[in-house]
Coordinates of C-alpha atoms in Angstrom, one line a residue:
Chain A
Q205 CA -9.0 4.9 -4.3
Q206 CA -6.9 2.2 -5.9
Q207 CA -7.1 -0.7 -3.5
V208 CA -5.3 -3.3 -5.6
K209 CA -1.9 -2.3 -7.3
Q210 CA -0.5 -4.5 -10.0
S211 CA 2.9 -4.6 -11.7
P212 CA 4.4 -4.6 -14.2
Q213 CA 2.2 -3.0 -16.6
S214 CA 3.7 -5.1 -19.5
L215 CA 5.9 -8.0 -19.5
I216 CA 7.7 -9.8 -22.4
V217 CA 9.2 -13.2 -21.9
Q218 CA 10.6 -15.9 -24.2
K219 CA 8.8 -19.2 -24.7
G220 CA 9.6 -21.6 -22.0
G221 CA 10.4 -18.8 -19.5
I222 CA 8.7 -17.9 -16.3
S223 CA 6.2 -15.0 -16.2
I224 CA 5.8 -13.3 -12.8
I225 CA 3.1 -10.7 -12.1
N226 CA 2.8 -9.1 -8.7
C227 CA -0.1 -7.5 -6.8
A228 CA -0.5 -5.6 -3.5
Y229 CA -3.6 -4.8 -1.7
E230 CA -4.6 -2.4 1.1
N231 CA -7.9 -3.7 2.4
T232 CA -7.3 -6.4 5.1
A233 CA -11.0 -7.5 4.8
F234 CA -10.3 -8.9 1.4
D235 CA -10.5 -12.8 1.6
Y236 CA -10.6 -14.0 -2.0
F237 CA -7.9 -13.3 -4.5
P238 CA -8.5 -14.5 -8.1
W239 CA -6.5 -14.0 -11.2
Y240 CA -8.3 -13.3 -14.5
Q241 CA -7.0 -13.8 -18.1
Q242 CA -8.4 -11.6 -20.8
F243 CA -7.9 -11.9 -24.6
P244 CA -8.7 -8.9 -26.9
G245 CA -12.4 -8.5 -27.4
K246 CA -13.3 -11.1 -24.8
G247 CA -14.5 -11.0 -21.2
P248 CA -12.1 -11.9 -18.4
A249 CA -11.9 -15.6 -17.6
L250 CA -10.9 -16.9 -14.2
L251 CA -7.6 -18.6 -14.2
I252 CA -6.8 -19.4 -10.6
A253 CA -7.8 -18.1 -7.1
I254 CA -6.6 -18.3 -3.6
R255 CA -7.8 -17.6 -0.1
P256 CA -5.5 -16.1 2.6
D257 CA -5.4 -19.3 4.7
V258 CA -2.9 -20.8 2.2
S259 CA 0.4 -19.4 1.0
E260 CA 0.5 -21.1 -2.4
K261 CA -1.8 -22.7 -4.9
K262 CA -0.8 -24.5 -8.0
E263 CA -2.9 -25.5 -11.0
G264 CA -0.9 -26.8 -14.0
R265 CA 1.5 -24.3 -15.1
F266 CA -0.1 -21.5 -13.0
T267 CA 0.9 -20.8 -9.3
I268 CA -0.3 -18.2 -6.9
S269 CA 2.0 -17.2 -4.1
F270 CA 0.3 -15.4 -1.2
N271 CA 2.0 -13.3 1.5
K272 CA -0.7 -12.2 4.1
S273 CA 1.7 -10.2 6.3
A274 CA 3.0 -8.2 3.3
K275 CA -0.4 -8.0 1.7
Q276 CA 0.9 -9.1 -1.5
F277 CA 0.3 -12.0 -3.9
S278 CA 1.7 -13.0 -7.3
L279 CA 1.0 -15.1 -10.3
H280 CA 3.7 -17.4 -11.8
I281 CA 3.3 -18.9 -15.2
M282 CA 5.8 -21.6 -15.7
D283 CA 7.0 -22.7 -19.2
S284 CA 5.2 -19.7 -20.7
Q285 CA 3.8 -20.3 -24.2
P286 CA 2.8 -17.9 -27.0
G287 CA -0.8 -18.8 -26.4
D288 CA -0.4 -17.3 -22.9
S289 CA -0.1 -13.9 -24.4
A290 CA -3.0 -12.0 -23.0
T291 CA -3.8 -9.4 -20.3
Y292 CA -3.8 -10.7 -16.8
F293 CA -5.7 -9.0 -13.9
C294 CA -5.4 -9.7 -10.3
A295 CA -8.5 -9.0 -8.2
A296 CA -9.6 -9.1 -4.6
E297 CA -13.0 -9.6 -3.0
T298 CA -14.6 -9.4 0.4
S299 CA -17.0 -12.3 0.8
G300 CA -20.4 -11.4 -0.4
S301 CA -19.3 -8.4 -2.2
R302 CA -17.8 -7.6 -5.5
L303 CA -14.3 -7.7 -7.2
T304 CA -11.7 -5.0 -7.1
F305 CA -9.3 -5.3 -10.0
G306 CA -5.7 -4.4 -10.5
E307 CA -4.7 -2.3 -13.6
G308 CA -3.7 -5.3 -15.6
T309 CA -0.5 -6.7 -17.1
Q310 CA -0.1 -7.2 -20.8
L311 CA 1.9 -10.4 -21.3
T312 CA 3.7 -11.2 -24.5
V313 CA 5.4 -14.5 -24.9
N314 CA 7.8 -14.6 -27.9
P315 CA 8.2 -17.9 -29.8
Chain B
D10 CA -25.9 -23.6 -20.4
T11 CA -23.2 -21.8 -22.4
G12 CA -22.3 -19.2 -19.9
V13 CA -23.1 -15.5 -19.4
S14 CA -24.6 -13.9 -22.4
Q15 CA -24.6 -10.3 -23.3
D16 CA -26.4 -8.4 -26.1
P17 CA -25.5 -6.6 -28.1
R18 CA -21.8 -7.2 -28.5
H19 CA -21.2 -3.8 -30.0
K20 CA -23.3 -0.6 -30.0
I21 CA -22.5 2.7 -31.6
T22 CA -24.7 5.6 -30.6
K23 CA -24.7 9.3 -31.0
R24 CA -24.1 11.5 -28.0
G25 CA -27.4 12.3 -26.2
Q26 CA -29.1 9.1 -27.1
N27 CA -30.2 6.4 -24.7
V28 CA -28.9 2.8 -24.9
T29 CA -29.9 -0.4 -23.1
F30 CA -27.8 -3.5 -22.7
R31 CA -29.0 -6.9 -21.7
C32 CA -27.3 -9.7 -19.6
D33 CA -28.4 -13.2 -19.2
P34 CA -26.5 -14.9 -16.4
I35 CA -25.7 -18.6 -15.9
S36 CA -29.1 -19.9 -15.0
E37 CA -28.6 -21.1 -11.5
H38 CA -26.6 -18.0 -10.4
N39 CA -28.4 -15.7 -8.1
R40 CA -25.9 -12.9 -8.2
L41 CA -25.4 -10.6 -11.2
Y42 CA -22.8 -7.9 -11.5
W43 CA -22.1 -5.1 -14.0
Y44 CA -18.6 -3.7 -14.5
R45 CA -17.2 -1.1 -16.9
Q46 CA -13.8 -1.5 -18.5
T47 CA -11.9 1.2 -20.4
L48 CA -9.0 0.6 -22.7
G49 CA -5.9 -0.5 -20.8
Q50 CA -7.6 -0.6 -17.4
G51 CA -9.2 -3.3 -15.2
P52 CA -12.9 -3.7 -14.9
E53 CA -14.5 -1.2 -12.5
F54 CA -17.5 -2.3 -10.4
L55 CA -20.8 -0.5 -11.2
T56 CA -23.5 -2.4 -9.4
Y57 CA -24.7 -5.9 -8.4
F58 CA -27.9 -7.8 -7.7
Q59 CA -28.8 -10.7 -5.6
N60 CA -31.9 -12.2 -7.1
E61 CA -34.0 -9.1 -8.0
A62 CA -32.6 -6.8 -5.2
Q63 CA -29.9 -4.3 -6.2
L64 CA -27.6 -4.5 -3.2
E65 CA -24.8 -2.1 -4.0
K66 CA -24.1 0.7 -6.4
S67 CA -20.8 2.3 -7.1
R68 CA -20.5 6.1 -7.1
L69 CA -19.4 5.7 -10.8
L70 CA -23.0 4.9 -11.5
S71 CA -24.3 8.4 -12.1
D72 CA -28.0 9.3 -12.3
R73 CA -27.9 8.6 -16.0
F74 CA -27.3 4.9 -15.3
S75 CA -30.0 2.6 -14.2
A76 CA -29.9 -1.2 -13.8
E77 CA -32.8 -3.6 -13.3
R78 CA -33.2 -7.3 -12.7
P79 CA -36.9 -7.5 -12.4
K80 CA -37.4 -11.3 -12.1
G81 CA -34.1 -12.2 -10.7
S82 CA -32.9 -13.7 -14.0
F83 CA -31.8 -11.4 -16.9
S84 CA -30.6 -7.8 -16.2
T85 CA -30.7 -4.6 -18.2
L86 CA -28.3 -1.7 -17.9
E87 CA -29.6 1.6 -19.4
I88 CA -27.6 4.7 -20.0
Q89 CA -29.5 7.9 -20.7
R90 CA -28.2 10.9 -22.5
T91 CA -24.9 9.2 -23.4
E92 CA -21.7 11.1 -23.3
Q93 CA -18.4 10.4 -25.1
G94 CA -16.9 9.4 -21.7
D95 CA -19.4 6.5 -21.5
S96 CA -17.6 4.8 -24.3
A97 CA -16.2 1.6 -22.8
M98 CA -16.8 -2.2 -22.5
Y99 CA -19.7 -3.0 -20.3
L100 CA -19.1 -6.4 -18.6
C101 CA -21.7 -8.6 -16.9
A102 CA -20.7 -11.3 -14.5
S103 CA -22.7 -13.9 -12.4
S104 CA -22.0 -16.1 -9.5
F105 CA -23.8 -18.1 -6.9
T106 CA -24.1 -17.0 -3.3
G107 CA -21.5 -19.0 -1.2
N108 CA -19.3 -19.6 -4.2
T109 CA -17.4 -16.5 -5.0
E110 CA -16.2 -17.6 -8.4
A111 CA -17.6 -15.1 -10.9
F112 CA -18.1 -15.9 -14.6
F113 CA -17.9 -13.0 -17.1
G114 CA -19.7 -12.5 -20.3
Q115 CA -18.1 -11.2 -23.5
G116 CA -19.1 -7.8 -22.8
T117 CA -20.9 -5.0 -24.8
R118 CA -18.5 -2.5 -26.5
L119 CA -20.2 0.9 -26.5
T120 CA -18.9 3.7 -28.7
V121 CA -20.5 7.2 -28.3
V122 CA -19.8 9.4 -31.3

């Protein structure tokens, strides 16, 4: 059962543009929502994370927006750069348990 | 500490052979996780340990798979009688109880021929 759905599967943006990736979840017991960035041949690296008691979290060019009632959250990458080209995964976790990942979004930022 | 370390980085094996992977977590982390990732997919949970206790196993973890963390430090994941469908990236992650931030290793890429 896929508990975290991610879209789009792939995304192409121009340098300086905004990249937006969306995720939806089903399990209301989830209480931690991280985003991971993965480059080819590497393990996922934590980018930014949010808990459901806040609606938005910003770290540098990266922002998570969280909508608890809709059970959706999204990642916004402002001023996208070619170095941001990677695969991005949303995930969800119940405290004390393990991560459930989305299917991933392959982001390409054209120079 | 340089992070989560996995060994080997790559493994090619013939179908039917047994393989074993090792994971060394961040030293102060008491939780250790194994995930499997196939091409174009997100990591899928296999199992996790808190200290030396194996607390949860996914139904993906067939009888051919076994994981251990005997002293609550490093962990091994063994796959017996490998099948071509076992070809994947095997990822290890660690975290500390009470802090849900999980750090991943570089993974072990397994190819079964």
